[in-house]
mmCIF file with all atom_site columns, C-alpha atoms in Angstrom:
data_model
loop_
_atom_site.group_PDB
_atom_site.id
_atom_site.type_symbol
_atom_site.label_atom_id
_atom_site.label_alt_id
_atom_site.label_comp_id
_atom_site.label_asym_id
_atom_site.label_entity_id
_atom_site.label_seq_id
_atom_site.pdbx_PDB_ins_code
_atom_site.Cartn_x
_atom_site.Cartn_y
_atom_site.Cartn_z
_atom_site.occupancy
_atom_site.B_iso_or_equiv
_atom_site.pdbx_formal_charge
_atom_site.auth_seq_id
_atom_site.auth_comp_id
_atom_site.auth_asym_id
_atom_site.auth_atom_id
_atom_site.pdbx_PDB_model_num
ATOM 1   C CA . MET A 1 1   ? 289.108 192.039 74.652 1.00 67.00 ? 1446 MET A CA 1
ATOM 2   C CA . GLY A 1 2   ? 286.803 190.793 72.228 1.00 83.00 ? 1447 GLY A CA 1
ATOM 3   C CA . VAL A 1 3   ? 286.873 187.597 69.218 1.00 91.00 ? 1448 VAL A CA 1
ATOM 4   C CA . THR A 1 4   ? 287.527 188.653 65.945 1.00 95.00 ? 1449 THR A CA 1
ATOM 5   C CA . VAL A 1 5   ? 285.272 186.249 63.212 1.00 96.00 ? 1450 VAL A CA 1
ATOM 6   C CA . ILE A 1 6   ? 285.493 186.305 59.769 1.00 97.00 ? 1451 ILE A CA 1
ATOM 7   C CA . ALA A 1 7   ? 282.411 184.552 57.994 1.00 96.00 ? 1452 ALA A CA 1
ATOM 8   C CA . PHE A 1 8   ? 282.141 182.895 54.412 1.00 96.00 ? 1453 PHE A CA 1
ATOM 9   C CA . ASP A 1 9   ? 279.000 182.729 52.296 1.00 92.00 ? 1454 ASP A CA 1
ATOM 10  C CA . PHE A 1 10  ? 280.367 179.956 49.746 1.00 94.00 ? 1455 PHE A CA 1
ATOM 11  C CA . GLY A 1 11  ? 279.250 180.209 45.995 1.00 91.00 ? 1456 GLY A CA 1
ATOM 12  C CA . THR A 1 12  ? 280.755 178.034 43.231 1.00 92.00 ? 1457 THR A CA 1
ATOM 13  C CA . LYS A 1 13  ? 281.660 182.038 41.194 1.00 92.00 ? 1458 LYS A CA 1
ATOM 14  C CA . SER A 1 14  ? 281.661 183.918 44.473 1.00 91.00 ? 1459 SER A CA 1
ATOM 15  C CA . ILE A 1 15  ? 282.590 183.564 47.972 1.00 94.00 ? 1460 ILE A CA 1
ATOM 16  C CA . GLY A 1 16  ? 281.207 186.389 50.110 1.00 92.00 ? 1461 GLY A CA 1
ATOM 17  C CA . CYS A 1 17  ? 283.873 187.763 53.370 1.00 94.00 ? 1462 CYS A CA 1
ATOM 18  C CA . ALA A 1 18  ? 282.909 189.396 55.866 1.00 94.00 ? 1463 ALA A CA 1
ATOM 19  C CA . VAL A 1 19  ? 284.616 190.608 59.450 1.00 96.00 ? 1464 VAL A CA 1
ATOM 20  C CA . GLY A 1 20  ? 283.460 191.137 62.801 1.00 95.00 ? 1465 GLY A CA 1
ATOM 21  C CA . GLN A 1 21  ? 284.079 191.396 66.365 1.00 92.00 ? 1466 GLN A CA 1
ATOM 22  C CA . SER A 1 22  ? 281.836 189.888 69.389 1.00 89.00 ? 1467 SER A CA 1
ATOM 23  C CA . ILE A 1 23  ? 282.476 193.317 71.287 1.00 87.00 ? 1468 ILE A CA 1
ATOM 24  C CA . THR A 1 24  ? 279.538 194.799 69.036 1.00 86.00 ? 1469 THR A CA 1
ATOM 25  C CA . GLY A 1 25  ? 278.019 191.864 67.443 1.00 85.00 ? 1470 GLY A CA 1
ATOM 26  C CA . THR A 1 26  ? 278.018 193.469 63.786 1.00 84.00 ? 1471 THR A CA 1
ATOM 27  C CA . ALA A 1 27  ? 279.642 192.920 61.069 1.00 89.00 ? 1472 ALA A CA 1
ATOM 28  C CA . GLN A 1 28  ? 280.933 194.628 58.221 1.00 91.00 ? 1473 GLN A CA 1
ATOM 29  C CA . ALA A 1 29  ? 281.561 193.426 54.377 1.00 90.00 ? 1474 ALA A CA 1
ATOM 30  C CA . LEU A 1 30  ? 284.647 192.648 53.066 1.00 93.00 ? 1475 LEU A CA 1
ATOM 31  C CA . PRO A 1 31  ? 285.469 192.634 49.020 1.00 90.00 ? 1476 PRO A CA 1
ATOM 32  C CA . ALA A 1 32  ? 283.972 188.514 47.673 1.00 91.00 ? 1477 ALA A CA 1
ATOM 33  C CA . PHE A 1 33  ? 286.567 186.255 46.563 1.00 94.00 ? 1478 PHE A CA 1
ATOM 34  C CA . LYS A 1 34  ? 285.784 185.274 42.969 1.00 94.00 ? 1479 LYS A CA 1
ATOM 35  C CA . ALA A 1 35  ? 285.687 181.312 42.734 1.00 94.00 ? 1480 ALA A CA 1
ATOM 36  C CA . GLN A 1 36  ? 286.031 178.886 39.519 1.00 94.00 ? 1481 GLN A CA 1
ATOM 37  C CA . ASP A 1 37  ? 283.949 175.768 39.906 1.00 92.00 ? 1482 ASP A CA 1
ATOM 38  C CA . GLY A 1 38  ? 283.650 176.584 43.820 1.00 91.00 ? 1483 GLY A CA 1
ATOM 39  C CA . ILE A 1 39  ? 287.742 176.727 44.237 1.00 93.00 ? 1484 ILE A CA 1
ATOM 40  C CA . PRO A 1 40  ? 288.647 180.367 45.699 1.00 95.00 ? 1485 PRO A CA 1
ATOM 41  C CA . ASN A 1 41  ? 292.489 182.128 45.212 1.00 95.00 ? 1486 ASN A CA 1
ATOM 42  C CA . TRP A 1 42  ? 293.582 180.407 47.970 1.00 97.00 ? 1487 TRP A CA 1
ATOM 43  C CA . ASP A 1 43  ? 296.460 183.248 48.241 1.00 97.00 ? 1488 ASP A CA 1
ATOM 44  C CA . ALA A 1 44  ? 293.719 185.849 48.385 1.00 96.00 ? 1489 ALA A CA 1
ATOM 45  C CA . ILE A 1 45  ? 291.958 184.112 51.281 1.00 97.00 ? 1490 ILE A CA 1
ATOM 46  C CA . GLU A 1 46  ? 295.260 183.471 53.039 1.00 97.00 ? 1491 GLU A CA 1
ATOM 47  C CA . LYS A 1 47  ? 295.882 187.147 52.541 1.00 97.00 ? 1492 LYS A CA 1
ATOM 48  C CA . CYS A 1 48  ? 292.680 187.755 54.242 1.00 97.00 ? 1493 CYS A CA 1
ATOM 49  C CA . LEU A 1 49  ? 292.629 185.532 57.042 1.00 97.00 ? 1494 LEU A CA 1
ATOM 50  C CA . LYS A 1 50  ? 296.634 186.943 57.967 1.00 97.00 ? 1495 LYS A CA 1
ATOM 51  C CA . GLU A 1 51  ? 294.950 190.725 57.666 1.00 96.00 ? 1496 GLU A CA 1
ATOM 52  C CA . TRP A 1 52  ? 292.393 190.343 60.181 1.00 96.00 ? 1497 TRP A CA 1
ATOM 53  C CA . LYS A 1 53  ? 293.856 186.822 62.153 1.00 96.00 ? 1498 LYS A CA 1
ATOM 54  C CA . PRO A 1 54  ? 290.598 185.779 63.299 1.00 97.00 ? 1499 PRO A CA 1
ATOM 55  C CA . ASP A 1 55  ? 289.979 183.779 66.265 1.00 95.00 ? 1500 ASP A CA 1
ATOM 56  C CA . VAL A 1 56  ? 286.918 182.069 64.584 1.00 96.00 ? 1501 VAL A CA 1
ATOM 57  C CA . VAL A 1 57  ? 285.701 181.335 60.944 1.00 97.00 ? 1502 VAL A CA 1
ATOM 58  C CA . VAL A 1 58  ? 282.456 180.975 60.619 1.00 96.00 ? 1503 VAL A CA 1
ATOM 59  C CA . VAL A 1 59  ? 280.984 179.542 57.211 1.00 96.00 ? 1504 VAL A CA 1
ATOM 60  C CA . GLY A 1 60  ? 277.326 179.711 56.161 1.00 93.00 ? 1505 GLY A CA 1
ATOM 61  C CA . LEU A 1 61  ? 275.828 176.253 55.156 1.00 91.00 ? 1506 LEU A CA 1
ATOM 62  C CA . PRO A 1 62  ? 273.573 176.687 52.699 1.00 87.00 ? 1507 PRO A CA 1
ATOM 63  C CA . LEU A 1 63  ? 270.828 174.142 53.115 1.00 84.00 ? 1508 LEU A CA 1
ATOM 64  C CA . ASN A 1 64  ? 266.874 173.636 52.052 1.00 82.00 ? 1509 ASN A CA 1
ATOM 65  C CA . MET A 1 65  ? 264.405 175.243 53.323 1.00 79.00 ? 1510 MET A CA 1
ATOM 66  C CA . ASP A 1 66  ? 263.369 171.823 55.289 1.00 86.00 ? 1511 ASP A CA 1
ATOM 67  C CA . GLY A 1 67  ? 266.900 171.655 56.404 1.00 85.00 ? 1512 GLY A CA 1
ATOM 68  C CA . THR A 1 68  ? 268.239 168.983 54.352 1.00 89.00 ? 1513 THR A CA 1
ATOM 69  C CA . GLU A 1 69  ? 271.565 169.094 52.685 1.00 91.00 ? 1514 GLU A CA 1
ATOM 70  C CA . GLN A 1 70  ? 271.578 169.724 49.086 1.00 91.00 ? 1515 GLN A CA 1
ATOM 71  C CA . ASP A 1 71  ? 275.087 169.751 47.119 1.00 93.00 ? 1516 ASP A CA 1
ATOM 72  C CA . LEU A 1 72  ? 275.939 172.910 48.104 1.00 91.00 ? 1517 LEU A CA 1
ATOM 73  C CA . THR A 1 73  ? 275.736 172.382 51.504 1.00 94.00 ? 1518 THR A CA 1
ATOM 74  C CA . HIS A 1 74  ? 278.335 169.422 50.729 1.00 96.00 ? 1519 HIS A CA 1
ATOM 75  C CA . ARG A 1 75  ? 280.945 171.883 48.665 1.00 96.00 ? 1520 ARG A CA 1
ATOM 76  C CA . ALA A 1 76  ? 280.509 174.682 51.251 1.00 96.00 ? 1521 ALA A CA 1
ATOM 77  C CA . ARG A 1 77  ? 281.737 171.886 54.377 1.00 96.00 ? 1522 ARG A CA 1
ATOM 78  C CA . LYS A 1 78  ? 284.577 171.040 51.876 1.00 97.00 ? 1523 LYS A CA 1
ATOM 79  C CA . PHE A 1 79  ? 285.403 174.744 51.778 1.00 97.00 ? 1524 PHE A CA 1
ATOM 80  C CA . GLY A 1 80  ? 285.088 175.107 55.500 1.00 97.00 ? 1525 GLY A CA 1
ATOM 81  C CA . ASN A 1 81  ? 287.107 171.800 55.755 1.00 98.00 ? 1526 ASN A CA 1
ATOM 82  C CA . ARG A 1 82  ? 289.720 173.203 53.403 1.00 97.00 ? 1527 ARG A CA 1
ATOM 83  C CA . LEU A 1 83  ? 290.046 176.588 55.485 1.00 98.00 ? 1528 LEU A CA 1
ATOM 84  C CA . ASN A 1 84  ? 290.386 174.713 58.731 1.00 97.00 ? 1529 ASN A CA 1
ATOM 85  C CA . ALA A 1 85  ? 292.666 171.993 57.204 1.00 98.00 ? 1530 ALA A CA 1
ATOM 86  C CA . ARG A 1 86  ? 295.530 174.954 55.004 1.00 97.00 ? 1531 ARG A CA 1
ATOM 87  C CA . PHE A 1 87  ? 295.286 177.381 57.792 1.00 97.00 ? 1532 PHE A CA 1
ATOM 88  C CA . GLY A 1 88  ? 294.753 175.817 61.177 1.00 97.00 ? 1533 GLY A CA 1
ATOM 89  C CA . VAL A 1 89  ? 291.642 178.084 61.726 1.00 96.00 ? 1534 VAL A CA 1
ATOM 90  C CA . THR A 1 90  ? 288.733 177.226 64.089 1.00 95.00 ? 1535 THR A CA 1
ATOM 91  C CA . VAL A 1 91  ? 285.480 176.788 61.929 1.00 97.00 ? 1536 VAL A CA 1
ATOM 92  C CA . GLN A 1 92  ? 282.129 177.131 62.946 1.00 96.00 ? 1537 GLN A CA 1
ATOM 93  C CA . TRP A 1 93  ? 278.985 175.982 60.813 1.00 95.00 ? 1538 TRP A CA 1
ATOM 94  C CA . GLN A 1 94  ? 275.639 178.886 60.428 1.00 93.00 ? 1539 GLN A CA 1
ATOM 95  C CA . ASP A 1 95  ? 272.869 178.173 59.233 1.00 88.00 ? 1540 ASP A CA 1
ATOM 96  C CA . GLU A 1 96  ? 272.127 180.903 56.177 1.00 82.00 ? 1541 GLU A CA 1
ATOM 97  C CA . ARG A 1 97  ? 268.808 179.773 54.916 1.00 72.00 ? 1542 ARG A CA 1
ATOM 98  C CA . LEU A 1 98  ? 267.294 183.112 54.195 1.00 63.00 ? 1543 LEU A CA 1
ATOM 99  C CA . THR A 1 99  ? 270.458 185.400 54.457 1.00 61.00 ? 1544 THR A CA 1
ATOM 100 C CA . THR A 1 100 ? 270.793 185.942 50.644 1.00 60.00 ? 1545 THR A CA 1
ATOM 101 C CA . THR A 1 101 ? 266.818 186.835 50.123 1.00 63.00 ? 1546 THR A CA 1
ATOM 102 C CA . GLN A 1 102 ? 267.418 189.387 53.218 1.00 66.00 ? 1547 GLN A CA 1
ATOM 103 C CA . ALA A 1 103 ? 270.714 190.537 51.497 1.00 58.00 ? 1548 ALA A CA 1
ATOM 104 C CA . ARG A 1 104 ? 268.901 191.634 48.141 1.00 60.00 ? 1549 ARG A CA 1
ATOM 105 C CA . THR A 1 105 ? 266.062 193.060 49.895 1.00 68.00 ? 1550 THR A CA 1
ATOM 106 C CA . GLU A 1 106 ? 268.112 195.444 51.995 1.00 65.00 ? 1551 GLU A CA 1
ATOM 107 C CA . ILE A 1 107 ? 270.516 196.555 48.926 1.00 57.00 ? 1552 ILE A CA 1
ATOM 108 C CA . PHE A 1 108 ? 267.117 197.150 47.433 1.00 58.00 ? 1553 PHE A CA 1
ATOM 109 C CA . GLU A 1 109 ? 265.811 198.866 49.993 1.00 65.00 ? 1554 GLU A CA 1
ATOM 110 C CA . ARG A 1 110 ? 268.869 201.189 50.202 1.00 60.00 ? 1555 ARG A CA 1
ATOM 111 C CA . GLY A 1 111 ? 270.277 201.704 46.648 1.00 59.00 ? 1556 GLY A CA 1
ATOM 112 C CA . GLY A 1 112 ? 267.045 200.133 44.555 1.00 54.00 ? 1557 GLY A CA 1
ATOM 113 C CA . PHE A 1 113 ? 268.035 197.568 41.892 1.00 52.00 ? 1558 PHE A CA 1
ATOM 114 C CA . ARG A 1 114 ? 270.869 198.958 40.438 1.00 53.00 ? 1559 ARG A CA 1
ATOM 115 C CA . ALA A 1 115 ? 272.978 198.483 43.767 1.00 48.00 ? 1560 ALA A CA 1
ATOM 116 C CA . LEU A 1 116 ? 272.081 194.479 43.140 1.00 48.00 ? 1561 LEU A CA 1
ATOM 117 C CA . LYS A 1 117 ? 275.281 193.739 42.314 1.00 53.00 ? 1562 LYS A CA 1
ATOM 118 C CA . LYS A 1 118 ? 276.917 190.264 43.033 1.00 49.00 ? 1563 LYS A CA 1
ATOM 119 C CA . GLY A 1 119 ? 279.557 191.121 44.894 1.00 48.00 ? 1564 GLY A CA 1
ATOM 120 C CA . LYS A 1 120 ? 277.545 193.684 47.379 1.00 63.00 ? 1565 LYS A CA 1
ATOM 121 C CA . VAL A 1 121 ? 274.865 190.852 47.856 1.00 66.00 ? 1566 VAL A CA 1
ATOM 122 C CA . ASP A 1 122 ? 277.288 188.529 48.393 1.00 72.00 ? 1567 ASP A CA 1
ATOM 123 C CA . GLY A 1 123 ? 279.325 190.375 50.942 1.00 77.00 ? 1568 GLY A CA 1
ATOM 124 C CA . ILE A 1 124 ? 275.618 191.506 53.088 1.00 79.00 ? 1569 ILE A CA 1
ATOM 125 C CA . SER A 1 125 ? 274.755 187.814 53.106 1.00 82.00 ? 1570 SER A CA 1
ATOM 126 C CA . ALA A 1 126 ? 278.210 187.252 54.595 1.00 88.00 ? 1571 ALA A CA 1
ATOM 127 C CA . CYS A 1 127 ? 277.643 189.739 57.429 1.00 86.00 ? 1572 CYS A CA 1
ATOM 128 C CA . LEU A 1 128 ? 273.871 188.696 57.766 1.00 85.00 ? 1573 LEU A CA 1
ATOM 129 C CA . ILE A 1 129 ? 275.291 184.739 58.120 1.00 89.00 ? 1574 ILE A CA 1
ATOM 130 C CA . LEU A 1 130 ? 278.012 186.598 60.975 1.00 90.00 ? 1575 LEU A CA 1
ATOM 131 C CA . GLU A 1 131 ? 275.561 188.783 62.570 1.00 87.00 ? 1576 GLU A CA 1
ATOM 132 C CA . SER A 1 132 ? 273.405 185.469 63.071 1.00 86.00 ? 1577 SER A CA 1
ATOM 133 C CA . TRP A 1 133 ? 276.278 183.557 64.721 1.00 91.00 ? 1578 TRP A CA 1
ATOM 134 C CA . PHE A 1 134 ? 276.691 186.520 66.995 1.00 89.00 ? 1579 PHE A CA 1
ATOM 135 C CA . GLU A 1 135 ? 273.064 186.250 67.924 1.00 84.00 ? 1580 GLU A CA 1
ATOM 136 C CA . GLU A 1 136 ? 272.936 182.531 68.636 1.00 86.00 ? 1581 GLU A CA 1
ATOM 137 C CA . ASN A 1 137 ? 277.009 182.130 70.389 1.00 86.00 ? 1582 ASN A CA 1
ATOM 138 C CA . PRO A 1 138 ? 277.022 185.168 72.492 1.00 75.00 ? 1583 PRO A CA 1
ATOM 139 C CA . VAL A 1 139 ? 280.712 185.272 73.361 1.00 66.00 ? 1584 VAL A CA 1
ATOM 140 C CA . GLU A 1 140 ? 281.976 186.091 76.593 1.00 52.00 ? 1585 GLU A CA 1
ATOM 141 C CA . SER A 1 141 ? 284.873 188.552 76.602 1.00 40.00 ? 1586 SER A CA 1
ATOM 142 C CA . HIS A 1 142 ? 288.522 186.866 77.678 1.00 39.00 ? 1587 HIS A CA 1
ATOM 143 C CA . GLU A 1 143 ? 290.251 189.019 79.338 1.00 34.00 ? 1588 GLU A CA 1
#
């Protein structure tokens, strides 16, 4: 039996979300959550967590290219800590330095400029965060 993981791509206006299974190591984008200055609708987040029942929640850390933290990094950590405090989920962090650029490239290649809608970029960014987490954290099957 595999492990279900949800990943969040934190942003101040939109929080991307993806779900995946350790068995396949792949992720699928879920609808992004709107946020006001980084604060999401916690009821919508709770509904998502109840629906998917993740074993682990991964939050992308937006670090500077040299690996140092920035204001958004601290806000993403705060978001992850709130997820843990509110819902009792295990939160792990994933370096997300290149995921947004990668997501934009991937969407553009698939659908051209018109496909670059913000919600789609956030969802694909969350998928890339989750897939890179799977690569770095091979989860043994729990039998």
